[in-house]
Tab-separated table of C-alpha atoms in Angstrom:
chain	number	residue	atom	x	y	z
A	3	MET	CA	0.038	0.030	0.000
A	4	ASN	CA	1.243	3.447	-0.912
A	5	THR	CA	0.779	5.831	2.039
A	6	LEU	CA	3.293	8.511	1.071
A	7	LEU	CA	2.273	9.582	-2.354
A	8	GLU	CA	-0.579	12.194	-2.517
A	9	PRO	CA	-3.430	11.425	-4.960
A	10	LEU	CA	-3.282	13.185	-8.262
A	11	VAL	CA	-6.395	15.114	-8.888
A	12	ILE	CA	-6.871	17.389	-11.965
A	13	GLN	CA	-10.193	18.997	-12.703
A	14	ALA	CA	-11.472	18.926	-16.278
A	15	SER	CA	-11.151	21.877	-18.562
A	16	GLN	CA	-12.631	22.467	-22.006
A	17	SER	CA	-9.820	20.604	-23.635
A	18	THR	CA	-8.320	18.363	-20.894
A	19	PRO	CA	-9.873	15.433	-19.015
A	20	TYR	CA	-10.723	14.921	-15.376
A	21	VAL	CA	-7.930	12.899	-13.695
A	22	HIS	CA	-8.073	11.158	-10.307
A	23	PHE	CA	-5.230	8.734	-9.451
A	24	ASP	CA	-5.696	7.352	-5.965
A	25	PRO	CA	-2.557	5.526	-4.820
A	26	ILE	CA	-4.137	4.119	-1.679
A	27	LYS	CA	-7.085	2.463	-3.345
A	28	GLY	CA	-5.097	1.899	-6.560
A	29	VAL	CA	-7.986	3.329	-8.560
A	30	PHE	CA	-7.038	5.580	-11.537
A	31	GLU	CA	-9.679	7.457	-13.471
A	32	ILE	CA	-9.375	9.500	-16.671
A	33	SER	CA	-12.625	10.926	-18.049
A	34	GLY	CA	-14.081	13.641	-20.219
A	35	ARG	CA	-12.430	14.880	-23.330
A	36	SER	CA	-8.840	15.413	-24.247
A	37	THR	CA	-8.072	17.848	-27.081
A	38	PRO	CA	-5.192	20.067	-25.887
A	39	GLU	CA	-2.996	21.530	-28.631
A	40	HIS	CA	0.075	20.561	-26.690
A	41	PRO	CA	-0.912	17.311	-24.927
A	42	THR	CA	2.634	16.521	-23.777
A	43	GLU	CA	2.460	19.474	-21.354
A	44	PHE	CA	-0.612	18.085	-19.682
A	45	TYR	CA	0.324	14.378	-19.778
A	46	SER	CA	3.865	15.012	-18.409
A	47	LYS	CA	2.182	15.736	-15.007
A	48	LEU	CA	0.603	12.310	-15.047
A	49	ASN	CA	3.911	10.677	-16.084
A	50	THR	CA	5.858	12.449	-13.386
A	51	TRP	CA	3.351	11.249	-10.688
A	52	LEU	CA	3.490	7.721	-12.179
A	53	ALA	CA	7.247	7.617	-11.865
A	54	HIS	CA	6.755	8.064	-8.043
A	55	TYR	CA	3.897	5.562	-7.935
A	56	ALA	CA	6.130	2.986	-9.650
A	57	GLY	CA	8.236	2.888	-6.466
A	58	HIS	CA	5.323	1.703	-4.364
A	59	PRO	CA	2.444	0.486	-6.427
A	60	SER	CA	-0.789	-0.880	-4.935
A	61	MET	CA	-1.372	-4.631	-4.869
A	62	GLN	CA	-4.084	-4.049	-7.481
A	63	THR	CA	-4.454	-1.121	-9.785
A	64	ILE	CA	-7.718	-0.436	-11.563
A	65	VAL	CA	-7.767	1.992	-14.458
A	66	ARG	CA	-10.996	3.489	-15.751
A	67	VAL	CA	-10.839	5.368	-18.943
A	68	GLN	CA	-14.064	7.023	-19.966
A	69	LEU	CA	-13.359	9.538	-22.692
A	70	GLU	CA	-15.986	11.275	-24.857
A	71	TYR	CA	-13.424	12.068	-27.472
A	72	PHE	CA	-9.732	12.839	-27.852
A	73	ASN	CA	-7.522	14.409	-30.493
A	74	THR	CA	-4.808	12.384	-32.240
A	75	SER	CA	-2.027	14.003	-30.364
A	76	SER	CA	-3.607	13.034	-27.018
A	77	SER	CA	-3.924	9.414	-28.220
A	78	LYS	CA	-0.172	8.958	-28.180
A	79	CYS	CA	0.111	10.537	-24.708
A	80	LEU	CA	-2.750	8.357	-23.398
A	81	LEU	CA	-1.144	5.224	-24.725
A	82	GLU	CA	2.101	6.218	-23.033
A	83	VAL	CA	0.312	6.817	-19.709
A	84	LEU	CA	-1.361	3.414	-19.919
A	85	ARG	CA	1.943	1.739	-20.672
A	86	ARG	CA	3.471	3.481	-17.650
A	87	ILE	CA	0.705	2.444	-15.381
A	88	ILE	CA	0.970	-1.171	-16.502
A	89	HIS	CA	4.708	-1.132	-16.063
A	90	ALA	CA	4.471	0.416	-12.531
A	91	SER	CA	1.620	-1.929	-11.452
A	92	LYS	CA	3.213	-5.123	-12.642
A	93	LYS	CA	6.094	-4.618	-10.186
A	94	ASN	CA	4.224	-6.016	-7.269
A	95	GLY	CA	0.649	-6.286	-8.186
A	96	LYS	CA	-2.072	-6.734	-10.795
A	97	VAL	CA	-3.603	-4.264	-13.196
A	98	ALA	CA	-7.139	-4.206	-14.624
A	99	ILE	CA	-8.145	-1.664	-17.304
A	100	GLU	CA	-11.725	-0.667	-17.942
A	101	TRP	CA	-12.465	1.131	-21.225
A	102	ILE	CA	-15.842	2.733	-20.910
A	103	TYR	CA	-17.706	3.954	-24.010
A	104	GLU	CA	-21.092	5.502	-24.617
A	105	LYS	CA	-23.848	3.371	-26.126
A	106	ARG	CA	-23.645	3.397	-29.949
A	107	ASP	CA	-20.141	4.917	-29.952
A	108	GLU	CA	-18.619	1.998	-31.825
A	109	GLU	CA	-15.583	4.073	-32.816
A	110	MET	CA	-14.630	4.552	-29.156
A	111	ARG	CA	-15.261	0.865	-28.467
A	112	ASP	CA	-12.917	-0.102	-31.330
A	113	THR	CA	-10.316	2.428	-30.169
A	114	GLY	CA	-10.322	0.586	-26.847
A	115	LYS	CA	-9.648	-2.706	-28.675
A	116	ASP	CA	-6.712	-1.044	-30.551
A	117	PHE	CA	-5.269	0.405	-27.322
A	118	SER	CA	-5.571	-3.029	-25.677
A	119	GLU	CA	-3.683	-4.659	-28.459
A	120	LEU	CA	-0.973	-1.988	-28.353
A	121	VAL	CA	-0.380	-2.195	-24.588
A	122	GLY	CA	-0.606	-5.971	-24.635
A	123	VAL	CA	-3.156	-6.182	-21.756
A	124	PRO	CA	-6.765	-7.304	-22.218
A	125	PHE	CA	-9.311	-4.462	-21.400
A	126	SER	CA	-12.752	-4.832	-19.971
A	127	ILE	CA	-14.636	-2.860	-22.643
A	128	VAL	CA	-17.816	-1.569	-20.989
A	129	MET	CA	-20.827	0.075	-22.622
A	130	THR	CA	-22.622	2.827	-20.662
A	131	GLY	CA	-25.723	5.037	-21.120
B	3	MET	CA	1.826	39.027	-52.834
B	4	ILE	CA	-1.548	37.299	-53.020
B	5	SER	CA	-2.712	36.372	-56.467
B	6	GLU	CA	-6.139	37.401	-57.781
B	7	LYS	CA	-6.631	33.861	-59.064
B	8	THR	CA	-6.455	32.425	-55.554
B	9	THR	CA	-8.914	34.834	-54.068
B	10	ASP	CA	-11.304	34.100	-56.975
B	11	GLU	CA	-11.026	30.440	-56.282
B	12	PHE	CA	-11.744	31.054	-52.603
B	13	SER	CA	-14.752	33.089	-53.611
B	14	ALA	CA	-16.080	30.382	-55.963
B	15	LEU	CA	-15.622	27.696	-53.362
B	16	TYR	CA	-17.293	29.805	-50.785
B	17	GLN	CA	-20.362	30.143	-52.999
B	18	THR	CA	-20.395	26.423	-53.639
B	19	MET	CA	-20.289	25.665	-50.011
B	20	HIS	CA	-22.809	28.297	-49.229
B	21	ASN	CA	-25.525	26.133	-50.844
B	22	GLY	CA	-25.527	24.138	-47.688
B	23	GLN	CA	-26.677	25.458	-44.320
B	24	VAL	CA	-23.782	27.413	-42.909
B	25	LEU	CA	-23.014	26.563	-39.237
B	26	LEU	CA	-19.749	28.437	-38.929
B	27	THR	CA	-17.433	30.618	-41.009
B	28	TYR	CA	-14.176	32.063	-39.926
B	29	LYS	CA	-11.582	33.952	-41.892
B	30	GLY	CA	-8.208	35.005	-40.475
B	31	ILE	CA	-5.240	33.583	-38.652
B	32	ILE	CA	-6.203	30.729	-36.371
B	33	ASN	CA	-4.052	30.615	-33.236
B	34	PHE	CA	-4.295	28.086	-30.405
B	35	GLU	CA	-6.462	30.358	-28.236
B	36	LEU	CA	-8.904	30.654	-31.046
B	37	VAL	CA	-9.203	26.927	-31.580
B	38	ASN	CA	-11.002	26.505	-28.257
B	39	SER	CA	-13.203	29.523	-28.843
B	40	LEU	CA	-14.274	28.247	-32.319
B	41	LEU	CA	-14.933	24.787	-30.985
B	42	ALA	CA	-17.054	26.292	-28.112
B	43	ALA	CA	-18.959	28.341	-30.645
B	44	ILE	CA	-19.803	25.426	-32.956
B	45	GLU	CA	-20.489	22.645	-30.461
B	46	PRO	CA	-23.950	23.864	-29.387
B	47	LYS	CA	-24.943	24.207	-33.119
B	48	ILE	CA	-23.884	20.678	-33.922
B	49	THR	CA	-25.720	19.394	-30.861
B	50	PHE	CA	-28.809	21.278	-31.956
B	51	HIS	CA	-28.756	20.002	-35.514
B	52	GLU	CA	-27.507	16.519	-34.893
B	53	ASP	CA	-29.343	13.854	-32.828
B	54	ASP	CA	-26.918	11.054	-33.669
B	55	LEU	CA	-24.121	10.704	-31.227
B	56	ARG	CA	-21.670	9.113	-33.605
B	57	THR	CA	-22.178	11.752	-36.276
B	58	ARG	CA	-21.878	14.543	-33.684
B	59	LYS	CA	-18.615	13.060	-32.412
B	60	ALA	CA	-17.208	12.628	-35.879
B	61	VAL	CA	-17.966	16.201	-36.701
B	62	MET	CA	-16.284	17.469	-33.519
B	63	ASN	CA	-13.329	15.195	-33.972
B	64	VAL	CA	-12.805	16.407	-37.497
B	65	LEU	CA	-13.067	20.036	-36.414
B	66	VAL	CA	-10.529	19.597	-33.655
B	67	GLU	CA	-8.007	18.105	-36.084
B	68	CYS	CA	-8.649	20.710	-38.775
B	69	LEU	CA	-8.440	23.675	-36.501
B	70	GLN	CA	-5.326	22.420	-34.715
B	71	ASN	CA	-3.742	21.665	-38.099
B	72	SER	CA	-4.501	25.257	-39.215
B	73	ALA	CA	-3.064	26.657	-35.980
B	74	HIS	CA	0.139	24.624	-36.373
B	75	HIS	CA	0.592	25.884	-39.961
B	76	GLY	CA	-0.368	29.439	-38.933
B	77	ASP	CA	2.457	29.270	-36.429
B	78	SER	CA	4.919	29.069	-39.350
B	79	ILE	CA	3.831	32.414	-40.835
B	80	PRO	CA	6.335	35.133	-39.961
B	81	ALA	CA	4.941	37.922	-37.797
B	82	SER	CA	6.386	40.663	-40.032
B	83	LYS	CA	4.052	43.192	-41.840
B	84	GLU	CA	4.725	41.792	-45.304
B	85	TYR	CA	3.115	38.462	-44.334
B	86	GLN	CA	0.017	39.935	-42.724
B	87	GLU	CA	-2.130	39.503	-45.860
B	88	LEU	CA	-1.104	35.863	-46.094
B	89	GLY	CA	-2.401	35.065	-42.578
B	90	LYS	CA	-5.847	36.371	-43.617
B	91	LEU	CA	-6.134	33.560	-46.197
B	92	THR	CA	-6.907	30.995	-43.492
B	93	LEU	CA	-10.547	30.024	-43.810
B	94	LEU	CA	-12.879	27.609	-42.059
B	95	LEU	CA	-16.342	26.890	-43.282
B	96	VAL	CA	-18.704	24.273	-41.790
B	97	THR	CA	-21.986	23.487	-43.431
B	98	LYS	CA	-24.893	21.130	-42.896
B	99	THR	CA	-25.638	19.307	-46.100
B	100	LYS	CA	-28.436	16.990	-47.184
B	101	ASN	CA	-26.520	13.865	-46.189
B	102	GLY	CA	-24.300	15.107	-43.434
B	103	TYR	CA	-21.756	17.846	-42.868
B	104	LYS	CA	-19.013	19.453	-44.948
B	105	VAL	CA	-15.897	21.137	-43.537
B	106	TYR	CA	-13.832	23.319	-45.816
B	107	THR	CA	-10.446	24.524	-44.596
B	108	GLY	CA	-7.800	26.590	-46.265
B	109	ASN	CA	-4.603	27.818	-44.752
B	110	PRO	CA	-1.126	28.837	-45.839
B	111	VAL	CA	1.666	26.289	-45.672
B	112	ARG	CA	5.334	26.654	-46.315
B	113	LYS	CA	6.173	25.588	-49.813
B	114	GLU	CA	8.717	23.112	-48.703
B	115	LYS	CA	5.981	21.199	-46.862
B	116	VAL	CA	3.735	20.879	-49.921
B	117	SER	CA	5.315	17.749	-51.478
B	118	GLU	CA	5.404	15.889	-48.168
B	119	LEU	CA	1.786	16.778	-47.396
B	120	ARG	CA	0.605	15.766	-50.847
B	121	ASP	CA	2.431	12.462	-50.648
B	122	TRP	CA	0.905	11.749	-47.257
B	123	LEU	CA	-2.645	12.593	-48.427
B	124	GLU	CA	-2.252	10.429	-51.516
B	125	THR	CA	-1.035	7.563	-49.341
B	126	ILE	CA	-4.056	7.888	-47.123
B	127	ASN	CA	-6.494	8.244	-49.989
B	128	VAL	CA	-5.794	4.807	-51.414
B	129	LEU	CA	-5.982	2.914	-48.138
B	130	SER	CA	-8.916	0.610	-47.293
B	131	PRO	CA	-10.682	1.021	-43.863
B	132	GLU	CA	-8.612	-1.938	-42.555
B	133	GLU	CA	-5.308	-0.467	-43.860
B	134	LEU	CA	-6.185	2.917	-42.360
B	135	ARG	CA	-6.743	1.237	-38.996
B	136	ALA	CA	-3.489	-0.684	-39.271
B	137	ALA	CA	-1.547	2.462	-40.301
B	138	TYR	CA	-3.108	4.420	-37.404
B	139	LYS	CA	-2.019	1.796	-34.897
B	140	LYS	CA	1.471	1.574	-36.335
B	141	ILE	CA	2.032	5.302	-35.977
B	142	LEU	CA	0.477	5.378	-32.561
B	143	ASP	CA	2.672	2.610	-31.397
B	144	LYS	CA	5.822	4.561	-32.409
B	145	GLY	CA	4.817	7.378	-30.095
B	146	GLU	CA	6.904	10.028	-31.804
B	147	PHE	CA	5.910	13.674	-32.089
B	148	SER	CA	6.989	16.117	-34.767
B	149	GLU	CA	9.012	19.149	-33.781
B	150	LYS	CA	5.683	21.019	-33.205
B	151	GLY	CA	4.206	18.304	-31.046
B	152	THR	CA	1.790	17.011	-33.669
B	153	ALA	CA	1.341	13.377	-33.999
B	154	GLY	CA	1.033	12.979	-37.823
B	155	LEU	CA	-2.173	11.137	-37.230
B	156	GLY	CA	-4.720	13.875	-37.997
B	157	PHE	CA	-5.562	13.186	-41.638
B	158	LEU	CA	-5.439	9.443	-41.033
B	159	ASP	CA	-7.943	9.842	-38.253
B	160	ILE	CA	-10.138	12.064	-40.403
B	161	ALA	CA	-10.127	9.482	-43.150
B	162	ARG	CA	-11.046	6.782	-40.631
B	163	LYS	CA	-13.854	8.774	-39.059
B	164	THR	CA	-15.472	9.872	-42.272
B	165	GLY	CA	-14.737	6.898	-44.587
B	166	GLN	CA	-14.185	9.404	-47.387
B	167	ARG	CA	-11.294	10.448	-49.643
B	168	LEU	CA	-9.765	13.801	-48.726
B	169	GLU	CA	-10.283	16.374	-51.477
B	170	TYR	CA	-7.406	18.894	-51.455
B	171	SER	CA	-5.528	21.391	-53.503
B	172	PHE	CA	-2.480	23.613	-53.281
B	173	ALA	CA	-2.344	27.129	-54.792
B	174	GLU	CA	0.914	29.112	-54.841
B	175	VAL	CA	0.427	32.550	-53.306
B	176	SER	CA	3.923	33.812	-52.663
B	177	SER	CA	7.557	32.864	-53.089
B	178	ASP	CA	7.556	30.808	-49.938
B	179	PHE	CA	3.873	29.913	-49.202
B	180	SER	CA	1.024	27.996	-50.828
B	181	ILE	CA	-2.572	27.819	-49.791
B	182	PHE	CA	-3.529	24.291	-48.765
B	183	SER	CA	-7.226	23.810	-49.047
B	184	TYR	CA	-9.179	20.717	-48.294
B	185	THR	CA	-12.803	19.629	-48.087
B	186	ILE	CA	-14.068	16.962	-45.740
B	187	ASN	CA	-17.431	15.292	-46.149
B	188	ILE	CA	-18.764	13.771	-43.008
B	189	PRO	CA	-21.695	11.504	-43.971
B	190	GLN	CA	-24.614	11.064	-41.607
B	191	LYS	CA	-23.967	7.772	-39.688
B	192	THR	CA	-26.750	5.262	-40.011
């Protein structure tokens, strides 16, 4: 259990998602939309936090991704964040990734399948709404 | 600096596009601050006109990529006075058509980028949906960004989301810039 690291909480903006990474519970949430012009600026905050988390990951990490839409630049950053979470979590625990998409949004469902293949971890792809 | 021919072409295209229901027009340099303002301006209109979630998302996705693309290219226009007219040639037009939506974008690009852009668009235009998906995943997997932080996936994603060929043209407007214009048809999803 990680008791030293503060949770990472970033409120959503018009172009960036809501982020809540809870190191105690091991529950990581990214939701909303991600369309910043310079996504690396935003996602570097997540990567910095994850570098600390990697030192003391929870026994189980649950990741919930529920994005309405994201731009192509964000997609690379998001993939990188997921890879870092998986890498960190595998050190002493398990990781489960839930990819949540809105009913009828088959494109987002398929994007989840693509991401799952790219990170090499099966996702739970969940329909909502 | 700006040829009459190009402005005439713009005018003709504008009239053609005007036959649809215009949802948004913008003319002038698009910078990054403006991208968010324009998206905020058009989103309620798309929501009002479009009941289908997938079509709505496809239109917004295409607009995000187009506007950010224009802003990136706009970034390469020198700030000096002699280039001011050039910046004004950036144009965005979004119309509702009988079968979906149409986005017309025109913006100056540095001439040395033209051949690379044309090759890339031609490559995309001949790919099947499965090949587009495979190409998208391959580039995504590499995780590299250009010097301006762009992912090189924008047009590939637009082709995937719309299932349509990208219609484009380049028109020389100065010794170092061309106008890159393209039209994107977003069919109503069924």
